[in-house]
Short mmCIF file of C-alpha atoms (C1' of nucleotides) in Angstrom, two decimals:
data_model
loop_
_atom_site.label_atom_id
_atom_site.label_comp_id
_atom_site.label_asym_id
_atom_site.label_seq_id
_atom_site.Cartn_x
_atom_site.Cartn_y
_atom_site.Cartn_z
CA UNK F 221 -43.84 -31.94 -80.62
CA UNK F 222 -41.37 -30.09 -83.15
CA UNK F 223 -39.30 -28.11 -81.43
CA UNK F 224 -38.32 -25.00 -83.61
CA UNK F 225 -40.39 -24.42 -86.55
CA UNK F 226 -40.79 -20.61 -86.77
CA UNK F 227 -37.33 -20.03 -88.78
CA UNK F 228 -36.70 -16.84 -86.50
CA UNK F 229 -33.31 -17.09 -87.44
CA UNK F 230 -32.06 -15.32 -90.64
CA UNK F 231 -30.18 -16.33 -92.88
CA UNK F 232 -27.34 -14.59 -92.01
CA UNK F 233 -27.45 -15.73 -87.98
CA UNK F 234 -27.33 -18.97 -88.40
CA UNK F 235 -24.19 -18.55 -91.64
CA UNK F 236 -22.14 -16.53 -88.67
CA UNK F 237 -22.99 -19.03 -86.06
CA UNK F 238 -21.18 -21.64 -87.99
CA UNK F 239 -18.12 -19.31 -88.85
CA UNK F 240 -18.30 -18.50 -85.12
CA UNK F 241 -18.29 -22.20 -84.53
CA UNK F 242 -15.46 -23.00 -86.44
CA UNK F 243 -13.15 -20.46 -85.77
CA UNK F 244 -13.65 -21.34 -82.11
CA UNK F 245 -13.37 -25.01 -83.05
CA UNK F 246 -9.57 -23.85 -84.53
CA UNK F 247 -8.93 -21.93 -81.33
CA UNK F 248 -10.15 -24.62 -79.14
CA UNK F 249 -9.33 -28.05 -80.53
CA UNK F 250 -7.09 -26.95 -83.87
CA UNK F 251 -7.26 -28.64 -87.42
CA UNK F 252 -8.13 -32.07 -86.72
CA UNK F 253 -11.28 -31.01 -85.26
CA UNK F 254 -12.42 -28.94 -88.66
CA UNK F 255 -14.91 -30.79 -89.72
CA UNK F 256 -19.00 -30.84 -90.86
CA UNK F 257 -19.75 -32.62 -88.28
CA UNK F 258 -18.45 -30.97 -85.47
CA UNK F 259 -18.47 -27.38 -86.58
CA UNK F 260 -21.88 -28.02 -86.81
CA UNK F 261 -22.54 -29.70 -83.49
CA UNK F 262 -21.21 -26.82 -82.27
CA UNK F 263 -23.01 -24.39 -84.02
CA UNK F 264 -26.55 -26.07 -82.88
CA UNK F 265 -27.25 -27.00 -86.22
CA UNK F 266 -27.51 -29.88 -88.26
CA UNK F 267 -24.55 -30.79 -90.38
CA UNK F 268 -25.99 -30.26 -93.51
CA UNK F 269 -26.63 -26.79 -93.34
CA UNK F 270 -22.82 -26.56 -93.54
CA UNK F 271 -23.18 -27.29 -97.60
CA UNK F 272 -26.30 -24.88 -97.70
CA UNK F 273 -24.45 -21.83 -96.64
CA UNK F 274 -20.92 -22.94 -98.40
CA UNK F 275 -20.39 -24.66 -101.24
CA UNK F 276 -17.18 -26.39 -99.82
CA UNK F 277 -15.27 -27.05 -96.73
CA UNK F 278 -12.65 -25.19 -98.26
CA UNK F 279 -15.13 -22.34 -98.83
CA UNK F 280 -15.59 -21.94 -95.25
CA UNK F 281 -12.05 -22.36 -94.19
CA UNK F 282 -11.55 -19.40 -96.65
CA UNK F 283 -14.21 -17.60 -95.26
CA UNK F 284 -13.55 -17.90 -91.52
CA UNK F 285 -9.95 -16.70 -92.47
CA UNK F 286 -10.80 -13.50 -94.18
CA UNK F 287 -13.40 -13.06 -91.02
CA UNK F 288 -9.99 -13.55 -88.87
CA UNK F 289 -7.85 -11.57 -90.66
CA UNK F 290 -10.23 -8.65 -90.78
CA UNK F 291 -10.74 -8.56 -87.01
CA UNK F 292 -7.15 -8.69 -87.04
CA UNK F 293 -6.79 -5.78 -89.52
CA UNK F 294 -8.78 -3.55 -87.32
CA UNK F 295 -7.18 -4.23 -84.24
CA UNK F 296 -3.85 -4.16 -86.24
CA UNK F 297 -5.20 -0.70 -87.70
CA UNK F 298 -5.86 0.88 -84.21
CA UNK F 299 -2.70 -0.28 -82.98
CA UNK F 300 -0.53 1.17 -85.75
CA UNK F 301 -2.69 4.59 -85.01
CA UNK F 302 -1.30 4.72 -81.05
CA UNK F 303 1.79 6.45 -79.92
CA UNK F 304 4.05 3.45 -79.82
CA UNK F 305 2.80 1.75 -82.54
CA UNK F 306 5.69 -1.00 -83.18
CA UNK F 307 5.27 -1.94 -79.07
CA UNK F 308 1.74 -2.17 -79.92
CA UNK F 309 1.90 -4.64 -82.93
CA UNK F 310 4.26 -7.11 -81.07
CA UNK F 311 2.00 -7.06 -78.12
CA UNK F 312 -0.93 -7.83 -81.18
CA UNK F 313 1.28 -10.49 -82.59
CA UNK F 314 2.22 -12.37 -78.93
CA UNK F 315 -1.28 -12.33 -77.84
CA UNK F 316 -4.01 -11.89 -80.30
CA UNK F 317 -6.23 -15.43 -80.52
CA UNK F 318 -6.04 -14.53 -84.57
CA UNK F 319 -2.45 -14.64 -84.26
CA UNK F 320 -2.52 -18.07 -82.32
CA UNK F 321 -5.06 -19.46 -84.93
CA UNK F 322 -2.30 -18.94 -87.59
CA UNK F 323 -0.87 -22.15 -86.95
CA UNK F 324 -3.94 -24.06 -87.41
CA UNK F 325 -4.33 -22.49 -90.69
CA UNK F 326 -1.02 -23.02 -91.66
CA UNK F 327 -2.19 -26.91 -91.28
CA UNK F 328 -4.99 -26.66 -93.13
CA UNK F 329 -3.67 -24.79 -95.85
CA UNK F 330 -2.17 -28.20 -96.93
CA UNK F 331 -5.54 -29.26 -97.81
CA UNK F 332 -7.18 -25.96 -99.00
CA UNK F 333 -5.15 -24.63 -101.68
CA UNK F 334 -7.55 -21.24 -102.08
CA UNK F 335 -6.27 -20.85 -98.27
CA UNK F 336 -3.32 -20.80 -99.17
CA UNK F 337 -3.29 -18.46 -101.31
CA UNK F 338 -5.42 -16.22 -99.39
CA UNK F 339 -2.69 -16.58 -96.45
CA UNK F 340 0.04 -15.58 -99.55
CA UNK F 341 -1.77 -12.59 -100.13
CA UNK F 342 -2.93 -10.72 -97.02
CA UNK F 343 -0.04 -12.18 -94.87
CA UNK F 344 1.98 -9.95 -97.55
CA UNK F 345 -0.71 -6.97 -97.36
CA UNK F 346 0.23 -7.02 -93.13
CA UNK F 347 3.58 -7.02 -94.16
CA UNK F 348 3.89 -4.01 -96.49
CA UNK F 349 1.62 -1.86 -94.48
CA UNK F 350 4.33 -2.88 -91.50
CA UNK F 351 6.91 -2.26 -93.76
CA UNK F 352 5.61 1.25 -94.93
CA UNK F 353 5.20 2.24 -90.93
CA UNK F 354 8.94 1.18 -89.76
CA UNK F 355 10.50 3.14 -92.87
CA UNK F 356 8.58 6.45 -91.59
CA UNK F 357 9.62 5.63 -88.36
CA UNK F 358 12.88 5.40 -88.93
CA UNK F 359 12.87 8.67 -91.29
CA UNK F 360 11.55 10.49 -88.84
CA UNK F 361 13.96 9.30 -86.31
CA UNK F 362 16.59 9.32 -88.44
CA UNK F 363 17.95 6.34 -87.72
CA UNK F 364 21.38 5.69 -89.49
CA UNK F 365 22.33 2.42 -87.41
CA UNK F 366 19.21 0.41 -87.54
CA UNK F 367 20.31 -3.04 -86.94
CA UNK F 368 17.93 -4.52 -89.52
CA UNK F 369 15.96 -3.53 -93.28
CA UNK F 370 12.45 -2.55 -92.54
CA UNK F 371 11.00 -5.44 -94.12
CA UNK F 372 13.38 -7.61 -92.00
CA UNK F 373 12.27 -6.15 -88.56
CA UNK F 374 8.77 -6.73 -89.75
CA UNK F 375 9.24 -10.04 -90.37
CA UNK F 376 11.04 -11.00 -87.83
CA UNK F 377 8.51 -9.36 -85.30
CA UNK F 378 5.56 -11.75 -86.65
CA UNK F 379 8.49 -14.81 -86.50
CA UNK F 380 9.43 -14.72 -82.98
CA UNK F 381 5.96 -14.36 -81.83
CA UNK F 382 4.72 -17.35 -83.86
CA UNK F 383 7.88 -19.68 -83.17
CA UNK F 384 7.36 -18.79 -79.71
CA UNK F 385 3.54 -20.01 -79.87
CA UNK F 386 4.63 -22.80 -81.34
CA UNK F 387 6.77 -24.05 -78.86
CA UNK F 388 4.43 -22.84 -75.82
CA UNK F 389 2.23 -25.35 -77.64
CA UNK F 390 4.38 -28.19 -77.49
CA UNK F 391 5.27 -26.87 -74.09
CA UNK F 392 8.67 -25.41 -74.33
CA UNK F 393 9.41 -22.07 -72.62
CA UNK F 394 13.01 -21.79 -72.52
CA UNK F 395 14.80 -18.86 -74.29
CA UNK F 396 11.62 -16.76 -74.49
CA UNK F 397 11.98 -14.80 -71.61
CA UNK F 398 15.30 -13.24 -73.18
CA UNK F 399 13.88 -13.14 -76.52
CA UNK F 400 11.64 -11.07 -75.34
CA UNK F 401 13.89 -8.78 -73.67
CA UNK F 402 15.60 -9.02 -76.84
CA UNK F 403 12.49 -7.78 -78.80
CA UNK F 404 11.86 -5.07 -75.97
CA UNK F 405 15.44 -3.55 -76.64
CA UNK F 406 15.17 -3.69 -80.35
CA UNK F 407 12.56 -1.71 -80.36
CA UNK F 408 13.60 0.80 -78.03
CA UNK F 409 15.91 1.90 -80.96
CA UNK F 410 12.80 2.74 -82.59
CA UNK F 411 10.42 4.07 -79.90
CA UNK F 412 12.29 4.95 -77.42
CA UNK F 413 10.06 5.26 -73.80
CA UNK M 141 2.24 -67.31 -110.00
CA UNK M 142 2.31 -65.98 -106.66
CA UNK M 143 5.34 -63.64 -106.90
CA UNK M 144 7.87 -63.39 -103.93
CA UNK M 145 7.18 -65.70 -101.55
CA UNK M 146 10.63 -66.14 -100.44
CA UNK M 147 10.59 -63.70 -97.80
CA UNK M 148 14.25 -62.57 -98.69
CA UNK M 149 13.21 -59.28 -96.55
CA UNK M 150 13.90 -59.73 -92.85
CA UNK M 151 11.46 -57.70 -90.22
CA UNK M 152 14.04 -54.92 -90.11
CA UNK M 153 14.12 -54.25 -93.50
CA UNK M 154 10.37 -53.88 -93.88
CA UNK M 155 10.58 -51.84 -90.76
CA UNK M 156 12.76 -49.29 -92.24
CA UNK M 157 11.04 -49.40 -95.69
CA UNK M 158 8.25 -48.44 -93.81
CA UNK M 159 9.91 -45.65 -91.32
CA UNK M 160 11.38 -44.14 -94.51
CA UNK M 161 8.06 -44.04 -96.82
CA UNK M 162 6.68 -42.45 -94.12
CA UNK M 163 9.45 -39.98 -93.65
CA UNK M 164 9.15 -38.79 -97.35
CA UNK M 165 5.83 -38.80 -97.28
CA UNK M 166 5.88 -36.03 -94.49
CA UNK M 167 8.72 -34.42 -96.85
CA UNK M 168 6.69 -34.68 -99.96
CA UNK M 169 2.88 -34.30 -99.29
CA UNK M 170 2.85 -33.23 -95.69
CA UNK M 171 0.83 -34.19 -92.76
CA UNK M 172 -2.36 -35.07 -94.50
CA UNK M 173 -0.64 -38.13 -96.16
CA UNK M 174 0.49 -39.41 -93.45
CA UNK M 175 -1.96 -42.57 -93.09
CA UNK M 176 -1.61 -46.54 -93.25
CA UNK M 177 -2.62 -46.99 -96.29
CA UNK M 178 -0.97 -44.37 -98.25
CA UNK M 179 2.56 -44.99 -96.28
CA UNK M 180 2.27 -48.30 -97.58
CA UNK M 181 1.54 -48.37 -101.08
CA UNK M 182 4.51 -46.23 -101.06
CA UNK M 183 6.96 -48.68 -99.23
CA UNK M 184 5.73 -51.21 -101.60
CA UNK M 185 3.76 -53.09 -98.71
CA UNK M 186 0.47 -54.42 -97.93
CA UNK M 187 -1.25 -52.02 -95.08
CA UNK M 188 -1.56 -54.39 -92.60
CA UNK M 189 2.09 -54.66 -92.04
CA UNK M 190 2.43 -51.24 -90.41
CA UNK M 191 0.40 -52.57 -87.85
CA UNK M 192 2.66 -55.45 -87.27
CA UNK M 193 5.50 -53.37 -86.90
CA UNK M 194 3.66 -50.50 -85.15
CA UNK M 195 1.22 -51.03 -82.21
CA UNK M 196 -1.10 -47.87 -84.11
CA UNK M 197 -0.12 -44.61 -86.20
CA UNK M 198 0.94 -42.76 -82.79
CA UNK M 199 4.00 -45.60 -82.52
CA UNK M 200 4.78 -44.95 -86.05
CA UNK M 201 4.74 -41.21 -85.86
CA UNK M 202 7.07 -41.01 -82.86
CA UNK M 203 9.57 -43.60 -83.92
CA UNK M 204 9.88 -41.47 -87.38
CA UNK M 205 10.24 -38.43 -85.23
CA UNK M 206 12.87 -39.99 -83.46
CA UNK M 207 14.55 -41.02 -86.63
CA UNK M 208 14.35 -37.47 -87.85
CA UNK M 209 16.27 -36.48 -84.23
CA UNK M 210 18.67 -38.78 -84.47
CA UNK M 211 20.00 -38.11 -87.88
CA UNK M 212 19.43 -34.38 -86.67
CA UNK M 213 21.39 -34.76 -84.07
CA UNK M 214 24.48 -36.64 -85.92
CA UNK M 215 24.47 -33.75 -88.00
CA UNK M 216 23.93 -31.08 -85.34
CA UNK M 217 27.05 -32.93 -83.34
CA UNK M 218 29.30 -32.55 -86.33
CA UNK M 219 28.48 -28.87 -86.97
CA UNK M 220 28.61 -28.18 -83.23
CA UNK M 221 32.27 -29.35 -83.45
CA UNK M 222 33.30 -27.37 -86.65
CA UNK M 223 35.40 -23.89 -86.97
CA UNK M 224 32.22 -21.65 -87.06
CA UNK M 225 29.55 -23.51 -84.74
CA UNK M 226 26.92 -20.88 -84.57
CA UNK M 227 27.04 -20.07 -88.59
CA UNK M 228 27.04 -24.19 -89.28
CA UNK M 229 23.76 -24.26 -86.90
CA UNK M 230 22.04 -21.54 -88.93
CA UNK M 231 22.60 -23.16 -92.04
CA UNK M 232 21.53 -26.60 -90.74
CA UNK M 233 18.24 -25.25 -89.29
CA UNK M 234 17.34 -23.68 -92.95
CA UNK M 235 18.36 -26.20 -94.72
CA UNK M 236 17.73 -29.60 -93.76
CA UNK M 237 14.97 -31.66 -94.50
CA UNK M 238 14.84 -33.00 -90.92
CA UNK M 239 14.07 -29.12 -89.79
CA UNK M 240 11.71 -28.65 -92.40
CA UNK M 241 9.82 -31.37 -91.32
CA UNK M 242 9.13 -29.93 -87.77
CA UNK M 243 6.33 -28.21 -89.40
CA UNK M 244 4.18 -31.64 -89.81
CA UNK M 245 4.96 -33.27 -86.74
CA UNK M 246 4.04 -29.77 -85.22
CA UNK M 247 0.81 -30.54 -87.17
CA UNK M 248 0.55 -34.11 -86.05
CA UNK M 249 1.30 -33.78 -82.77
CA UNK M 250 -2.00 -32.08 -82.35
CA UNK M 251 -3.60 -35.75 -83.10
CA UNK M 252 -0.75 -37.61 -81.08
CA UNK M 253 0.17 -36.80 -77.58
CA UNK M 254 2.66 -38.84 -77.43
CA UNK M 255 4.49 -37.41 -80.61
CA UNK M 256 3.76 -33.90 -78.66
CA UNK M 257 6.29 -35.19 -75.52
CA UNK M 258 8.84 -36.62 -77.56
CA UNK M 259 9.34 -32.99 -79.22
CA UNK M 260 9.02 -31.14 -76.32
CA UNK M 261 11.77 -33.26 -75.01
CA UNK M 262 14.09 -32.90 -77.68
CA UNK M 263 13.56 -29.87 -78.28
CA UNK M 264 14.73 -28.97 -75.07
CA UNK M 265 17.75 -31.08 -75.28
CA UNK M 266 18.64 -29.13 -78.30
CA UNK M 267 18.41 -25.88 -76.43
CA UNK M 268 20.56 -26.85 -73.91
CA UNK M 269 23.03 -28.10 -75.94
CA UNK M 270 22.97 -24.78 -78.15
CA UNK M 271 22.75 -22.82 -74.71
CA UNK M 272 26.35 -24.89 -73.64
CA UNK M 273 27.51 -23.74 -76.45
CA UNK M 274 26.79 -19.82 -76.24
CA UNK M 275 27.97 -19.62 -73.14
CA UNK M 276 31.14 -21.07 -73.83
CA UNK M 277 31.90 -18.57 -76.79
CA UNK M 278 30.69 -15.81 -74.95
CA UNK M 279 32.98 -16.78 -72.02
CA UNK M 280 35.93 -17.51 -74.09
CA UNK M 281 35.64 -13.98 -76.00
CA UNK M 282 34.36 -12.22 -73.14
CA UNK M 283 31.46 -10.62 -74.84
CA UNK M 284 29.84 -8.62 -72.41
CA UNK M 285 27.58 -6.93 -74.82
CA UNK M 286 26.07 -9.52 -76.48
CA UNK M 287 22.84 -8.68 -77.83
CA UNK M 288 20.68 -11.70 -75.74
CA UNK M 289 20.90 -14.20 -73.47
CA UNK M 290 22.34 -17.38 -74.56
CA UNK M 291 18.86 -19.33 -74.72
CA UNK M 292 17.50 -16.44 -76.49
CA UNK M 293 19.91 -16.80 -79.12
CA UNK M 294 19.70 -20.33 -79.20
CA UNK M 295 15.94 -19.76 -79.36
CA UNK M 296 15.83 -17.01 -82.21
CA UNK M 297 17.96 -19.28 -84.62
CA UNK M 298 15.69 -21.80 -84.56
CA UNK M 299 12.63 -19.52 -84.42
CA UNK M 300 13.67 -17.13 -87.40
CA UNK M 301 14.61 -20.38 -89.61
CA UNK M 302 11.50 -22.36 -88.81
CA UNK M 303 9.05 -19.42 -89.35
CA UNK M 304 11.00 -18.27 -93.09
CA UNK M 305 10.26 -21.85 -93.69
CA UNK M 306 6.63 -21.66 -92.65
CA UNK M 307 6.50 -18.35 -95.11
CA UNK M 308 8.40 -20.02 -97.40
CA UNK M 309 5.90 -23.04 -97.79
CA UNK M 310 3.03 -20.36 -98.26
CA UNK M 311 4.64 -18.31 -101.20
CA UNK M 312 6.14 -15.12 -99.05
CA UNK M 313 9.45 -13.98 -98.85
CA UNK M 314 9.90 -10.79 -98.36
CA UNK M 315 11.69 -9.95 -95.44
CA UNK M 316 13.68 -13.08 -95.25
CA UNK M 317 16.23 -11.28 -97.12
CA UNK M 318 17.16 -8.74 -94.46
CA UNK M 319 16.75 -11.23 -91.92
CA UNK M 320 19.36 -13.61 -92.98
CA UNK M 321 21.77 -10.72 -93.13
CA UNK M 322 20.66 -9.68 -89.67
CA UNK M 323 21.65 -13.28 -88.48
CA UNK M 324 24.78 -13.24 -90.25
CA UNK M 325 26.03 -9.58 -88.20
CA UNK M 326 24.61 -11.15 -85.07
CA UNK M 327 27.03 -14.22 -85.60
CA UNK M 328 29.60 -12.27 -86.32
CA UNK M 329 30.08 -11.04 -82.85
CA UNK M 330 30.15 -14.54 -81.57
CA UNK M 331 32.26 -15.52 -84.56
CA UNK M 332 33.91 -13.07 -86.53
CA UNK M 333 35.34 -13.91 -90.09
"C1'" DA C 394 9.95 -84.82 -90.19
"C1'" DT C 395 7.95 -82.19 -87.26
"C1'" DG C 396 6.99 -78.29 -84.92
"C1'" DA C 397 7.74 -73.69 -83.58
"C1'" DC C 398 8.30 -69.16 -85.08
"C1'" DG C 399 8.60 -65.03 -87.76
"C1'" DA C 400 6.77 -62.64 -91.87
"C1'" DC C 401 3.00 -61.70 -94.22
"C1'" DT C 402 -2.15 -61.96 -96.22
"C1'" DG C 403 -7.31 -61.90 -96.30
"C1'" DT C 404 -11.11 -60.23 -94.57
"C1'" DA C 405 -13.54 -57.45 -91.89
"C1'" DC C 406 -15.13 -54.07 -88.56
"C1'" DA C 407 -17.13 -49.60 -86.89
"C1'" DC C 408 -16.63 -45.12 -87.58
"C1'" DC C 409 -15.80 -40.78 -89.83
"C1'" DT C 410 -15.06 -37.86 -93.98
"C1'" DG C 411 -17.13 -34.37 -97.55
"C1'" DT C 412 -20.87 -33.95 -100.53
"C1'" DC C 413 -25.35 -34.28 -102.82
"C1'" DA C 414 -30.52 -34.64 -104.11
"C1'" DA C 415 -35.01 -34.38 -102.75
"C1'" DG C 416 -38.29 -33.11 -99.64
"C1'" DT C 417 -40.78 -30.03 -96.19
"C1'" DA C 418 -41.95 -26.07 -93.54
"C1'" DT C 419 -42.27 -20.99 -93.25
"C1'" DG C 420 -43.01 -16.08 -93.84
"C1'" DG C 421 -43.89 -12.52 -97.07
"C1'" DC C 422 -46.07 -10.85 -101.31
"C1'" DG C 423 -49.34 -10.62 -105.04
"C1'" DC G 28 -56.22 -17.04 -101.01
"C1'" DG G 29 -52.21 -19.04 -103.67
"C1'" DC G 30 -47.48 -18.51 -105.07
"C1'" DC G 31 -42.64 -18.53 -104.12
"C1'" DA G 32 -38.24 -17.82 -102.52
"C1'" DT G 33 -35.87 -18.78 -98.33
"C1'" DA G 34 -34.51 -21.78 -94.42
"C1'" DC G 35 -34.06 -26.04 -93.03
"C1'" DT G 36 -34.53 -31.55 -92.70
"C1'" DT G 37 -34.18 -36.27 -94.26
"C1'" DG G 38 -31.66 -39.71 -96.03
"C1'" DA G 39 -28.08 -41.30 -98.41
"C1'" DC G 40 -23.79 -41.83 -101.08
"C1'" DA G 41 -18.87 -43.42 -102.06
"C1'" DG G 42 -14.82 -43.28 -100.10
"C1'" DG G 43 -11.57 -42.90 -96.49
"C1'" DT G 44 -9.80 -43.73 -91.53
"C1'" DG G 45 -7.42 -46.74 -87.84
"C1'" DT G 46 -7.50 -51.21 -86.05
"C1'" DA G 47 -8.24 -56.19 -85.14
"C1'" DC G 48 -7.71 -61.20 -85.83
"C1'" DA G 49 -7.53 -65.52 -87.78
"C1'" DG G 50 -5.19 -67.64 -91.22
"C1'" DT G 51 -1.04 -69.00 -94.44
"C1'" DC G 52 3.37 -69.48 -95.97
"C1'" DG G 53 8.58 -70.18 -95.49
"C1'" DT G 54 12.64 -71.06 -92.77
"C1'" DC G 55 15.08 -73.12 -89.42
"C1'" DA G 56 16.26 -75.94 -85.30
"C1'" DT G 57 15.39 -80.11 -83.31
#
DNA sequence: ATGACGACTGTACACCTGTCAAGTATGGCG
DNA sequence: CGCCATACTTGACAGGTGTACAGTCGTCAT
């Protein structure tokens, strides 16, 4: 009694139900749990099918980081597009599961140089579309007194969100509630309610 | 010719050797070196010794964590007491190899509970220590428009360093720049030239 | 000199890692 | 019908992982 013979799965189903897998596997459990085996338990397939639909571990890492970083780039997109656009991206960058997942990648990119330098290169694409919004932002506004360059404010909106997800991981709290009231003011200069 | 029978190395010495190998391992090749076997070629040992010295890889990881602290912590003590506390702590948290460490225990504590308390612990101890600290300066220059709460601050100098290190490690830098000099003008109202 | 003890070695275990080669079933197409 | 590319399975590889435990050797106190 074979169970499932009738491949109604295509191709492509089962190739996104192990990216699925493992990006939930990151979420869920983080690096040390990125592995065949397991991505593939979870996926409901067998482990081997891991190698069929990528040629490498590393290849799939790579993969289910562009998948990330594109879901990210829409939601990124859209929030840029609202009326308070900098509010929106910090609230992206506190909360966003793609945002948490950074970490893990961060890990693995030790291991995966291609990751890596994928990170390199769209962490820097975020950053100069960021970049290009706070400098119309503050043309338009006008702002003289800006307490920081725009690349600077960028950068230091994606840094407080990650330290602090960092340290809510470990379990530490204290400080955040003012640097977020410190964030909250900041950009108040910019988009004022 | 069996070489070096003579054990002229007493247990603490081998101890150390093997605390430190592991220590620049972290430095060197990051988390995914850290194992028995590669720690000890690299102290010059046979493997089996780290598990006479260390119950498993969790007691090795937390006593070189507490290492780390404690030479952190000598230093942190001596730039806490200096002319310009605040600027000294900046520059310590960018530029010492104990900070830039963080990153891999960070990494390992997600295999390690154990290594997970100990940083939440002393990372807290650190914070209040900074926090002391803030509050003093405020209270002695009688800053009532400082720009965040004394944890906050505490908490962004640690959070801005650790993350351009992060950045760093990947290959980006733009930003960090701007964000340096922000620091800078925000110390300057707790410490002006 | 003998015995205890601390430092270290030899050998081994069970398990997990990524990866590969060869085989089998299936649905669609001629 | 027979062919064939696609989707998947079987079985296995060499190497790595942490950990255990029984020995052996050297030093020192008795």
């Amino acid at each position: 009694m074979v169970a499932n013979r009738g491949y109604a799965s295509t191709s492509a189903a089962t190739r996104l139900k192990l990216i699925e897998a493992a990006s939930d596997m990151l979420d869920e459990e983080g690096h040390p749990a990125f592995t065949v085996r397991r991505i593939a338990a979870r996926a409901g397939v067998k482990p081997q099918l891991v190698h069929y639909y990528f040629r490498s571990m590393e290849d799939l890492v790579v993969t289910v980081f562009q998948r990330s970083s594109a879901t990210y780039f829409r939601l990124h997109d859209e929030a840029l597009s609202g009326p308070r656009p900098l509010h929106a991206l910090w609230h992206l960058n506190c909360n966003l599961p793609e945002a948490r997942r950074v970490m893990e990648y961060v890990a693995l990119a030790k291991i995966y140089p291609r990751l890596r330098e994928a990170m390199r290169e769209t962490g820097e694409n975020f950053r100069a579309i960021q970049v290009d919004l706070i400098e119309r932002i503050s043309a338009e506004r006008g702002l003289v007194d800006a307490p920081m360059t725009a690349p600077a404010l960028s950068a230091l909106l994606s840094a407080l969100a990650r330290a602090m997800l960092i340290e809510g991981n470990v379990g530490m709290e204290e400080g955040h509630e003012g640097l977020r009231a410190f964030v909250e003011a900041t950009l108040k200069i910019y988009e004022p309610d």
